[in-house]
mmCIF file of C-alpha atoms and ligand atoms in Angstrom:
data_model
loop_
_atom_site.group_PDB
_atom_site.id
_atom_site.type_symbol
_atom_site.label_atom_id
_atom_site.label_comp_id
_atom_site.label_asym_id
_atom_site.label_seq_id
_atom_site.Cartn_x
_atom_site.Cartn_y
_atom_site.Cartn_z
ATOM 1 C CA UNK A 7 -66.750 116.310 -67.660
ATOM 2 C CA UNK A 8 -63.838 118.735 -67.535
ATOM 3 C CA UNK A 9 -62.110 120.803 -70.288
ATOM 4 C CA UNK A 10 -59.251 122.619 -71.100
ATOM 5 C CA UNK A 11 -59.463 125.969 -73.357
ATOM 6 C CA UNK A 12 -57.194 126.442 -76.004
ATOM 7 C CA UNK A 13 -56.694 129.362 -77.988
ATOM 8 C CA UNK A 14 -55.817 127.812 -81.589
ATOM 9 C CA UNK A 15 -59.075 126.084 -82.157
ATOM 10 C CA UNK A 16 -61.506 126.039 -85.294
ATOM 11 C CA UNK A 17 -63.685 129.565 -84.514
ATOM 12 C CA UNK A 18 -66.448 131.194 -86.589
ATOM 13 C CA UNK A 19 -64.770 132.825 -89.440
ATOM 14 C CA UNK A 20 -65.986 134.538 -92.978
ATOM 15 C CA UNK A 21 -63.192 136.932 -94.822
ATOM 16 C CA UNK A 22 -63.595 140.467 -94.898
ATOM 17 C CA UNK A 23 -65.331 141.492 -98.064
ATOM 18 C CA UNK A 24 -63.537 143.046 -100.790
ATOM 19 C CA UNK A 25 -65.510 146.147 -100.876
ATOM 20 C CA UNK A 26 -65.337 146.809 -96.996
ATOM 21 C CA UNK A 27 -62.735 149.139 -95.517
ATOM 22 C CA UNK A 28 -63.559 148.613 -91.760
ATOM 23 C CA UNK A 29 -61.212 146.990 -89.581
ATOM 24 C CA UNK A 30 -63.960 145.113 -88.292
ATOM 25 C CA UNK A 31 -66.872 143.162 -90.446
ATOM 26 C CA UNK A 32 -70.143 141.688 -89.682
ATOM 27 C CA UNK A 33 -71.449 138.111 -90.109
ATOM 28 C CA UNK A 34 -73.099 137.958 -93.370
ATOM 29 C CA UNK A 35 -75.751 135.448 -91.965
ATOM 30 C CA UNK A 36 -76.531 137.656 -88.497
ATOM 31 C CA UNK A 37 -78.146 137.510 -86.931
ATOM 32 C CA UNK A 38 -77.179 134.041 -85.684
ATOM 33 C CA UNK A 39 -79.465 134.113 -82.868
ATOM 34 C CA UNK A 40 -83.221 134.865 -83.415
ATOM 35 C CA UNK A 41 -85.279 136.347 -80.544
ATOM 36 C CA UNK A 42 -87.605 133.157 -80.676
ATOM 37 C CA UNK A 43 -85.014 130.632 -80.753
ATOM 38 C CA UNK A 44 -86.793 128.870 -77.643
ATOM 39 C CA UNK A 45 -90.426 128.579 -77.053
ATOM 40 C CA UNK A 46 -90.368 131.047 -74.428
ATOM 41 C CA UNK A 47 -88.254 133.751 -75.438
ATOM 42 C CA UNK A 48 -89.175 136.901 -76.028
ATOM 43 C CA UNK A 49 -85.624 138.015 -77.139
ATOM 44 C CA UNK A 50 -82.199 136.422 -76.829
ATOM 45 C CA UNK A 51 -79.078 139.015 -76.876
ATOM 46 C CA UNK A 52 -76.168 140.059 -74.483
ATOM 47 C CA UNK A 53 -74.857 136.373 -74.360
ATOM 48 C CA UNK A 54 -71.284 134.868 -73.958
ATOM 49 C CA UNK A 55 -69.980 132.439 -75.618
ATOM 50 C CA UNK A 56 -66.479 129.775 -74.964
ATOM 51 C CA UNK A 57 -64.583 127.205 -76.508
ATOM 52 C CA UNK A 58 -66.279 123.874 -74.769
ATOM 53 C CA UNK A 59 -65.244 120.298 -75.633
ATOM 54 C CA UNK A 60 -64.952 119.663 -79.533
ATOM 55 C CA UNK A 61 -67.356 122.948 -80.184
ATOM 56 C CA UNK A 62 -68.810 125.969 -78.169
ATOM 57 C CA UNK A 63 -70.683 126.487 -74.867
ATOM 58 C CA UNK A 64 -72.456 129.548 -73.754
ATOM 59 C CA UNK A 65 -74.772 131.533 -71.699
ATOM 60 C CA UNK A 66 -77.536 133.438 -72.824
ATOM 61 C CA UNK A 67 -79.682 136.356 -71.568
ATOM 62 C CA UNK A 68 -83.330 135.056 -72.729
ATOM 63 C CA UNK A 69 -86.071 137.352 -71.218
ATOM 64 C CA UNK A 70 -89.499 135.353 -71.251
ATOM 65 C CA UNK A 71 -92.975 136.493 -72.518
ATOM 66 C CA UNK A 72 -93.623 138.424 -69.284
ATOM 67 C CA UNK A 73 -90.565 140.363 -70.208
ATOM 68 C CA UNK A 74 -88.130 138.911 -67.474
ATOM 69 C CA UNK A 75 -84.767 138.372 -67.265
ATOM 70 C CA UNK A 76 -82.829 135.189 -66.941
ATOM 71 C CA UNK A 77 -79.751 133.178 -68.524
ATOM 72 C CA UNK A 78 -80.186 129.678 -69.980
ATOM 73 C CA UNK A 79 -77.410 127.167 -70.905
ATOM 74 C CA UNK A 80 -76.538 126.335 -74.359
ATOM 75 C CA UNK A 81 -74.221 124.008 -76.832
ATOM 76 C CA UNK A 82 -73.022 124.436 -80.204
ATOM 77 C CA UNK A 83 -70.748 122.447 -82.570
ATOM 78 C CA UNK A 84 -69.555 125.506 -84.593
ATOM 79 C CA UNK A 85 -70.276 128.124 -82.751
ATOM 80 C CA UNK A 86 -72.783 129.268 -84.857
ATOM 81 C CA UNK A 87 -75.963 127.240 -84.603
ATOM 82 C CA UNK A 88 -77.005 126.676 -80.829
ATOM 83 C CA UNK A 89 -78.985 124.282 -78.678
ATOM 84 C CA UNK A 90 -80.415 126.739 -76.251
ATOM 85 C CA UNK A 91 -81.778 125.002 -73.101
ATOM 86 C CA UNK A 92 -85.670 125.794 -72.807
ATOM 87 C CA UNK A 93 -85.506 126.300 -69.351
ATOM 88 C CA UNK A 94 -83.271 128.830 -67.520
ATOM 89 C CA UNK A 95 -79.917 127.731 -65.282
ATOM 90 C CA UNK A 96 -81.015 126.823 -61.626
ATOM 91 C CA UNK A 97 -78.537 127.461 -59.183
ATOM 92 C CA UNK A 98 -76.874 125.260 -56.468
ATOM 93 C CA UNK A 99 -74.727 126.762 -53.442
ATOM 94 C CA UNK A 100 -71.150 127.868 -54.418
ATOM 95 C CA UNK A 101 -68.919 129.436 -51.837
ATOM 96 C CA UNK A 102 -72.158 130.373 -49.973
ATOM 97 C CA UNK A 103 -75.948 129.715 -49.187
ATOM 98 C CA UNK A 104 -76.998 133.666 -49.828
ATOM 99 C CA UNK A 105 -77.865 132.857 -53.939
ATOM 100 C CA UNK A 106 -80.827 135.520 -53.833
ATOM 101 C CA UNK A 107 -81.511 137.033 -57.237
ATOM 102 C CA UNK A 108 -85.127 138.750 -58.567
ATOM 103 C CA UNK A 109 -83.304 138.184 -61.894
ATOM 104 C CA UNK A 110 -80.258 137.877 -63.947
ATOM 105 C CA UNK A 111 -79.258 139.485 -67.412
ATOM 106 C CA UNK A 112 -75.771 140.366 -69.462
ATOM 107 C CA UNK A 113 -73.557 137.374 -68.227
ATOM 108 C CA UNK A 114 -70.200 136.412 -69.518
ATOM 109 C CA UNK A 115 -68.064 133.607 -69.115
ATOM 110 C CA UNK A 116 -64.728 132.820 -68.190
ATOM 111 C CA UNK A 117 -62.554 130.088 -68.335
ATOM 112 C CA UNK A 118 -59.834 130.059 -65.152
ATOM 113 C CA UNK A 119 -57.135 127.402 -64.297
ATOM 114 C CA UNK A 120 -59.652 124.442 -64.119
ATOM 115 C CA UNK A 121 -63.632 125.674 -64.305
ATOM 116 C CA UNK A 122 -65.903 128.337 -66.196
ATOM 117 C CA UNK A 123 -66.923 131.619 -64.485
ATOM 118 C CA UNK A 124 -69.950 133.095 -65.055
ATOM 119 C CA UNK A 125 -70.534 136.740 -63.700
ATOM 120 C CA UNK A 126 -73.867 138.424 -64.770
ATOM 121 C CA UNK A 127 -76.324 141.399 -63.542
ATOM 122 C CA UNK A 128 -77.984 140.126 -60.606
ATOM 123 C CA UNK A 129 -80.796 141.571 -59.474
ATOM 124 C CA UNK A 130 -80.398 141.568 -55.608
ATOM 125 C CA UNK A 131 -81.940 145.549 -53.890
ATOM 126 C CA UNK A 132 -81.086 146.115 -57.516
ATOM 127 C CA UNK A 133 -78.548 145.220 -59.958
ATOM 128 C CA UNK A 134 -75.122 143.946 -58.932
ATOM 129 C CA UNK A 135 -73.044 141.399 -60.153
ATOM 130 C CA UNK A 136 -73.672 137.825 -58.989
ATOM 131 C CA UNK A 137 -70.942 135.103 -59.918
ATOM 132 C CA UNK A 138 -70.882 131.542 -60.561
ATOM 133 C CA UNK A 139 -68.757 128.513 -61.956
ATOM 134 C CA UNK A 140 -69.416 125.671 -63.536
ATOM 135 C CA UNK A 141 -67.229 122.981 -65.066
ATOM 136 C CA UNK A 142 -70.160 121.109 -67.635
ATOM 137 C CA UNK A 143 -72.539 124.123 -68.286
ATOM 138 C CA UNK A 144 -74.868 121.601 -66.590
ATOM 139 C CA UNK A 145 -74.607 122.204 -63.011
ATOM 140 C CA UNK A 146 -73.932 125.530 -61.751
ATOM 141 C CA UNK A 147 -72.834 126.808 -58.780
ATOM 142 C CA UNK A 148 -73.235 130.492 -57.144
ATOM 143 C CA UNK A 149 -70.919 132.438 -54.942
ATOM 144 C CA UNK A 150 -71.601 135.374 -52.829
ATOM 145 C CA UNK A 151 -72.333 138.657 -55.116
ATOM 146 C CA UNK A 152 -69.247 140.626 -56.121
ATOM 147 C CA UNK A 153 -70.041 144.307 -54.854
ATOM 148 C CA UNK A 154 -72.674 146.311 -53.624
ATOM 149 C CA UNK A 155 -75.597 147.709 -55.745
ATOM 150 C CA UNK A 156 -75.416 148.760 -57.978
ATOM 151 C CA UNK A 157 -73.121 147.811 -60.767
ATOM 152 C CA UNK A 158 -73.369 146.405 -63.821
ATOM 153 C CA UNK A 159 -71.019 144.465 -66.706
ATOM 154 C CA UNK A 160 -68.836 142.754 -64.219
ATOM 155 C CA UNK A 161 -66.079 140.973 -66.704
ATOM 156 C CA UNK A 162 -63.465 138.652 -65.167
ATOM 157 C CA UNK A 163 -59.484 138.053 -66.805
ATOM 158 C CA UNK A 164 -59.062 134.945 -67.583
ATOM 159 C CA UNK A 165 -55.827 134.639 -65.537
ATOM 160 C CA UNK A 166 -54.667 136.076 -61.991
ATOM 161 C CA UNK A 167 -53.315 139.281 -62.114
ATOM 162 C CA UNK A 168 -50.094 139.066 -59.216
ATOM 163 C CA UNK A 169 -52.347 135.568 -57.537
ATOM 164 C CA UNK A 170 -55.600 137.133 -57.575
ATOM 165 C CA UNK A 171 -58.826 137.098 -59.711
ATOM 166 C CA UNK A 172 -58.848 140.647 -61.793
ATOM 167 C CA UNK A 173 -62.437 141.675 -62.246
ATOM 168 C CA UNK A 174 -63.593 144.980 -64.648
ATOM 169 C CA UNK A 175 -67.224 146.677 -63.997
ATOM 170 C CA UNK A 176 -68.932 149.810 -63.940
ATOM 171 C CA UNK A 177 -70.582 151.340 -61.009
ATOM 172 C CA UNK A 178 -74.194 152.427 -61.676
ATOM 173 C CA UNK A 179 -77.166 153.457 -60.618
ATOM 174 C CA UNK A 180 -80.392 151.379 -60.190
ATOM 175 C CA UNK A 181 -81.938 152.972 -63.660
ATOM 176 C CA UNK A 182 -81.001 153.199 -66.802
ATOM 177 C CA UNK A 183 -77.494 155.339 -65.600
ATOM 178 C CA UNK A 184 -76.610 158.173 -67.432
ATOM 179 C CA UNK A 185 -72.914 157.637 -66.704
ATOM 180 C CA UNK A 186 -70.204 154.964 -66.080
ATOM 181 C CA UNK A 187 -66.618 154.669 -65.964
ATOM 182 C CA UNK A 188 -64.797 151.149 -65.739
ATOM 183 C CA UNK A 189 -62.946 149.676 -62.633
ATOM 184 C CA UNK A 190 -61.136 147.061 -61.582
ATOM 185 C CA UNK A 191 -60.843 145.078 -58.467
ATOM 186 C CA UNK A 192 -59.004 142.591 -57.204
ATOM 187 C CA UNK A 193 -59.848 139.096 -55.161
ATOM 188 C CA UNK A 194 -57.778 136.543 -53.402
ATOM 189 C CA UNK A 195 -60.778 134.012 -52.943
ATOM 190 C CA UNK A 196 -63.598 135.085 -55.409
ATOM 191 C CA UNK A 197 -65.451 135.727 -52.401
ATOM 192 C CA UNK A 198 -63.794 139.179 -51.141
ATOM 193 C CA UNK A 199 -63.539 141.655 -53.342
ATOM 194 C CA UNK A 200 -61.029 144.916 -53.202
ATOM 195 C CA UNK A 201 -58.419 147.130 -54.201
ATOM 196 C CA UNK A 202 -60.714 149.087 -56.645
ATOM 197 C CA UNK A 203 -58.897 151.327 -59.155
ATOM 198 C CA UNK A 204 -60.287 153.190 -62.267
ATOM 199 C CA UNK A 205 -59.358 151.592 -65.550
ATOM 200 C CA UNK A 206 -60.973 154.259 -67.839
ATOM 201 C CA UNK A 207 -63.964 156.585 -67.657
ATOM 202 C CA UNK A 208 -66.631 158.166 -70.291
ATOM 203 C CA UNK A 209 -65.253 160.955 -72.609
ATOM 204 C CA UNK A 210 -65.045 164.445 -73.438
ATOM 205 C CA UNK A 211 -68.046 165.303 -75.857
ATOM 206 C CA UNK A 212 -65.656 166.787 -77.794
ATOM 207 C CA UNK A 213 -63.155 164.284 -77.802
ATOM 208 C CA UNK A 214 -64.999 161.358 -79.099
ATOM 209 C CA UNK A 215 -68.961 161.849 -78.575
ATOM 210 C CA UNK A 216 -70.072 157.874 -79.356
ATOM 211 C CA UNK A 217 -68.357 157.057 -75.536
ATOM 212 C CA UNK A 218 -69.057 160.412 -74.121
ATOM 213 C CA UNK A 219 -72.201 158.804 -71.850
ATOM 214 C CA UNK A 220 -71.000 155.879 -70.417
ATOM 215 C CA UNK A 221 -68.513 153.012 -70.871
ATOM 216 C CA UNK A 222 -68.351 149.179 -70.010
ATOM 217 C CA UNK A 223 -66.540 146.677 -70.258
ATOM 218 C CA UNK A 224 -67.779 143.689 -72.852
ATOM 219 C CA UNK A 225 -65.788 140.880 -74.168
ATOM 220 C CA UNK A 226 -63.638 139.015 -71.325
ATOM 221 C CA UNK A 227 -59.987 140.239 -72.389
ATOM 222 C CA UNK A 228 -57.576 137.953 -74.003
ATOM 223 C CA UNK A 229 -53.582 138.687 -73.957
ATOM 224 C CA UNK A 230 -51.931 139.747 -77.261
ATOM 225 C CA UNK A 231 -48.330 141.203 -77.535
ATOM 226 C CA UNK A 232 -49.358 144.214 -76.474
ATOM 227 C CA UNK A 233 -51.870 143.497 -73.377
ATOM 228 C CA UNK A 234 -55.346 142.418 -73.102
ATOM 229 C CA UNK A 235 -57.272 143.272 -75.834
ATOM 230 C CA UNK A 236 -60.800 144.377 -74.276
ATOM 231 C CA UNK A 237 -63.465 145.558 -76.660
ATOM 232 C CA UNK A 238 -65.988 147.141 -74.896
ATOM 233 C CA UNK A 239 -69.416 149.502 -75.033
ATOM 234 C CA UNK A 240 -69.591 152.991 -75.468
ATOM 235 C CA UNK A 241 -72.630 155.245 -74.891
ATOM 236 C CA UNK A 242 -73.908 158.843 -76.482
ATOM 237 C CA UNK A 243 -77.112 160.182 -75.593
ATOM 238 C CA UNK A 244 -78.873 161.775 -78.668
ATOM 239 C CA UNK A 245 -82.095 163.657 -78.740
ATOM 240 C CA UNK A 246 -83.836 159.819 -79.121
ATOM 241 C CA UNK A 247 -82.352 158.407 -76.265
ATOM 242 C CA UNK A 248 -79.269 155.958 -75.649
ATOM 243 C CA UNK A 249 -76.460 154.739 -78.422
ATOM 244 C CA UNK A 250 -74.458 151.834 -77.856
ATOM 245 C CA UNK A 251 -71.004 151.426 -80.157
ATOM 246 C CA UNK A 252 -68.363 149.150 -79.452
ATOM 247 C CA UNK A 253 -64.718 150.085 -79.290
ATOM 248 C CA UNK A 254 -61.561 148.086 -78.217
ATOM 249 C CA UNK A 255 -58.797 149.029 -75.513
ATOM 250 C CA UNK A 256 -55.453 147.054 -74.935
ATOM 251 C CA UNK A 257 -54.726 147.253 -70.710
ATOM 252 C CA UNK A 258 -51.352 146.689 -69.801
ATOM 253 C CA UNK A 259 -50.185 142.745 -69.390
ATOM 254 C CA UNK A 260 -49.397 143.119 -65.639
ATOM 255 C CA UNK A 261 -50.903 146.437 -64.179
ATOM 256 C CA UNK A 262 -54.349 145.716 -65.971
ATOM 257 C CA UNK A 263 -55.947 149.413 -64.527
ATOM 258 C CA UNK A 264 -53.355 151.150 -66.930
ATOM 259 C CA UNK A 265 -54.916 151.540 -70.611
ATOM 260 C CA UNK A 266 -52.008 151.268 -73.429
ATOM 261 C CA UNK A 267 -54.326 152.654 -75.969
ATOM 262 C CA UNK A 268 -58.240 153.095 -76.563
ATOM 263 C CA UNK A 269 -60.079 153.517 -79.962
ATOM 264 C CA UNK A 270 -61.261 157.534 -80.614
ATOM 265 C CA UNK A 271 -63.450 156.177 -83.501
ATOM 266 C CA UNK A 272 -65.776 152.809 -82.927
ATOM 267 C CA UNK A 273 -65.322 149.795 -84.147
ATOM 268 C CA UNK A 274 -68.921 148.831 -84.697
ATOM 269 C CA UNK A 275 -71.962 150.957 -84.397
ATOM 270 C CA UNK A 276 -75.338 150.367 -85.212
ATOM 271 C CA UNK A 277 -75.895 150.252 -89.184
ATOM 272 C CA UNK A 278 -77.844 147.473 -89.917
ATOM 273 C CA UNK A 279 -81.325 147.139 -89.672
ATOM 274 C CA UNK A 280 -81.084 144.430 -86.726
ATOM 275 C CA UNK A 281 -79.088 146.729 -84.686
ATOM 276 C CA UNK A 282 -81.158 149.873 -85.209
ATOM 277 C CA UNK A 283 -84.817 148.143 -85.397
ATOM 278 C CA UNK A 284 -85.677 145.606 -81.968
ATOM 279 C CA UNK A 285 -86.963 145.995 -78.742
ATOM 280 C CA UNK A 286 -84.360 148.540 -77.712
ATOM 281 C CA UNK A 287 -83.081 150.441 -81.135
ATOM 282 C CA UNK A 288 -79.763 151.421 -81.755
ATOM 283 C CA UNK A 289 -77.589 148.999 -79.662
ATOM 284 C CA UNK A 290 -74.446 147.089 -80.547
ATOM 285 C CA UNK A 291 -73.160 145.395 -77.282
ATOM 286 C CA UNK A 292 -70.310 142.923 -77.207
ATOM 287 C CA UNK A 293 -69.988 140.292 -74.525
ATOM 288 C CA UNK A 294 -67.445 137.499 -75.750
ATOM 289 C CA UNK A 295 -64.941 136.572 -78.225
ATOM 290 C CA UNK A 296 -63.469 133.227 -79.400
ATOM 291 C CA UNK A 297 -60.109 133.542 -81.068
ATOM 292 C CA UNK A 298 -57.281 131.898 -82.967
ATOM 293 C CA UNK A 299 -54.146 133.549 -82.105
ATOM 294 C CA UNK A 300 -52.109 131.636 -84.338
ATOM 295 C CA UNK A 301 -54.389 132.454 -87.439
ATOM 296 C CA UNK A 302 -54.422 136.033 -86.102
ATOM 297 C CA UNK A 303 -58.747 135.678 -86.001
ATOM 298 C CA UNK A 304 -61.397 136.650 -83.881
ATOM 299 C CA UNK A 305 -65.059 136.644 -83.304
ATOM 300 C CA UNK A 306 -66.859 139.000 -81.073
ATOM 301 C CA UNK A 307 -70.452 137.908 -80.102
ATOM 302 C CA UNK A 308 -72.489 141.336 -79.691
ATOM 303 C CA UNK A 309 -76.263 141.788 -78.411
ATOM 304 C CA UNK A 310 -77.892 143.601 -81.190
ATOM 305 C CA UNK A 311 -81.106 146.003 -80.551
ATOM 306 C CA UNK A 312 -81.527 144.312 -77.117
ATOM 307 C CA UNK A 313 -83.496 141.238 -79.692
ATOM 308 C CA UNK A 314 -81.141 139.049 -81.377
ATOM 309 C CA UNK A 315 -77.359 137.682 -81.061
ATOM 310 C CA UNK A 316 -74.985 138.672 -84.277
ATOM 311 C CA UNK A 317 -71.329 137.924 -84.759
ATOM 312 C CA UNK A 318 -68.496 140.002 -86.211
ATOM 313 C CA UNK A 319 -64.915 139.420 -87.406
ATOM 314 C CA UNK A 320 -61.582 140.865 -87.329
ATOM 315 C CA UNK A 321 -57.542 140.073 -87.614
ATOM 316 C CA UNK A 322 -56.171 140.709 -84.562
ATOM 317 C CA UNK A 323 -53.347 142.436 -85.361
ATOM 318 C CA UNK A 324 -55.321 144.938 -87.524
ATOM 319 C CA UNK A 325 -57.353 145.472 -84.568
ATOM 320 C CA UNK A 326 -54.669 146.315 -82.559
ATOM 321 C CA UNK A 327 -52.722 148.249 -85.212
ATOM 322 C CA UNK A 328 -56.018 150.260 -85.813
ATOM 323 C CA UNK A 329 -55.898 150.745 -81.661
ATOM 324 C CA UNK A 330 -52.443 152.063 -81.698
ATOM 325 C CA UNK A 331 -53.103 154.077 -84.480
ATOM 326 C CA UNK A 332 -56.262 155.558 -83.462
ATOM 327 C CA UNK A 333 -55.810 156.113 -79.842
ATOM 328 C CA UNK A 334 -56.906 158.877 -77.505
HETATM 329 C C1 BMA B 11 -78.243 148.553 -70.420
HETATM 330 C C2 BMA B 11 -78.876 146.925 -70.138
HETATM 331 C C3 BMA B 11 -78.271 145.936 -71.172
HETATM 332 C C4 BMA B 11 -78.788 146.964 -72.276
HETATM 333 C C5 BMA B 11 -78.645 148.310 -72.721
HETATM 334 C C6 BMA B 11 -79.491 148.740 -73.489
HETATM 335 O O1 BMA B 11 -78.240 148.850 -69.162
HETATM 336 O O2 BMA B 11 -79.946 146.726 -69.813
HETATM 337 O O3 BMA B 11 -79.059 144.683 -71.197
HETATM 338 O O4 BMA B 11 -78.677 146.381 -73.344
HETATM 339 O O5 BMA B 11 -78.718 148.800 -71.409
HETATM 340 O O6 BMA B 11 -80.351 148.907 -73.568
#
């Protein structure tokens, strides 16, 4: 089955509470996916969701009770209540027979032209960016890794730029990486990647401390009047370790290596108990959005405390206005 992804569809939504003065607000029934949503899971978080058929499909990071990281397909009618497969995705050969993988985590899903592309952090002598495609979320075809190890947070743009596929990523190390900037790379064929350019860097502590240790692309960017709207994570190193919050950036439509605006304040930081308490405390990790451009609405999916999946909402025009007014 081939399905075309449309922009103007029903998405999960809840109006902003009267008491909320922020530009992005949380779903009151968070988390939407509990850590034990499938029998095998220790935790389900940092997962990707897209419109599919008359509902939604997704690729979910489930760590099992041996704490092995893998990705699982799932389906939903409303984008909130999910049926996640009990077995991980098995890959067939795509544009290569080299589909080795020690582990898979932090997936993103991008619809481009005629199929859904999955990118994830693939274990191949350390973390790098794995790529696969699917038409139906039943069969998946794994392609060549995009980059040399070590790399994380590979996020494809949903349209080609000047005839080439474009991917954001975050070169890293083999550990918990105390640094990190967002780069963009291009490919004519989803196999060979080059023309690597720096998009944006972690900030100076004095300028915007929540994003001063490292940053990484989060959700698949979508096109607005101002350019590509990207939700990303920023990290600060505190005396108790890393703390992950979410910001927004607007990238130039034709030249997405150019950042037009970027939030100095965060949009969402770990304030709720399910964001502060879990296997890794104080993590908000956006991986996907679904949006209705006509109705000016976006729903943001994020992993919370490396344990559960949660949902937040915003008006696209208000997020753009906030990002422009509070840009650095
Ligand atoms: C990163 C990845 C993410 C995780 C984050 C916070 O390095 O492992 O999956 O959410 O750390 O622990």
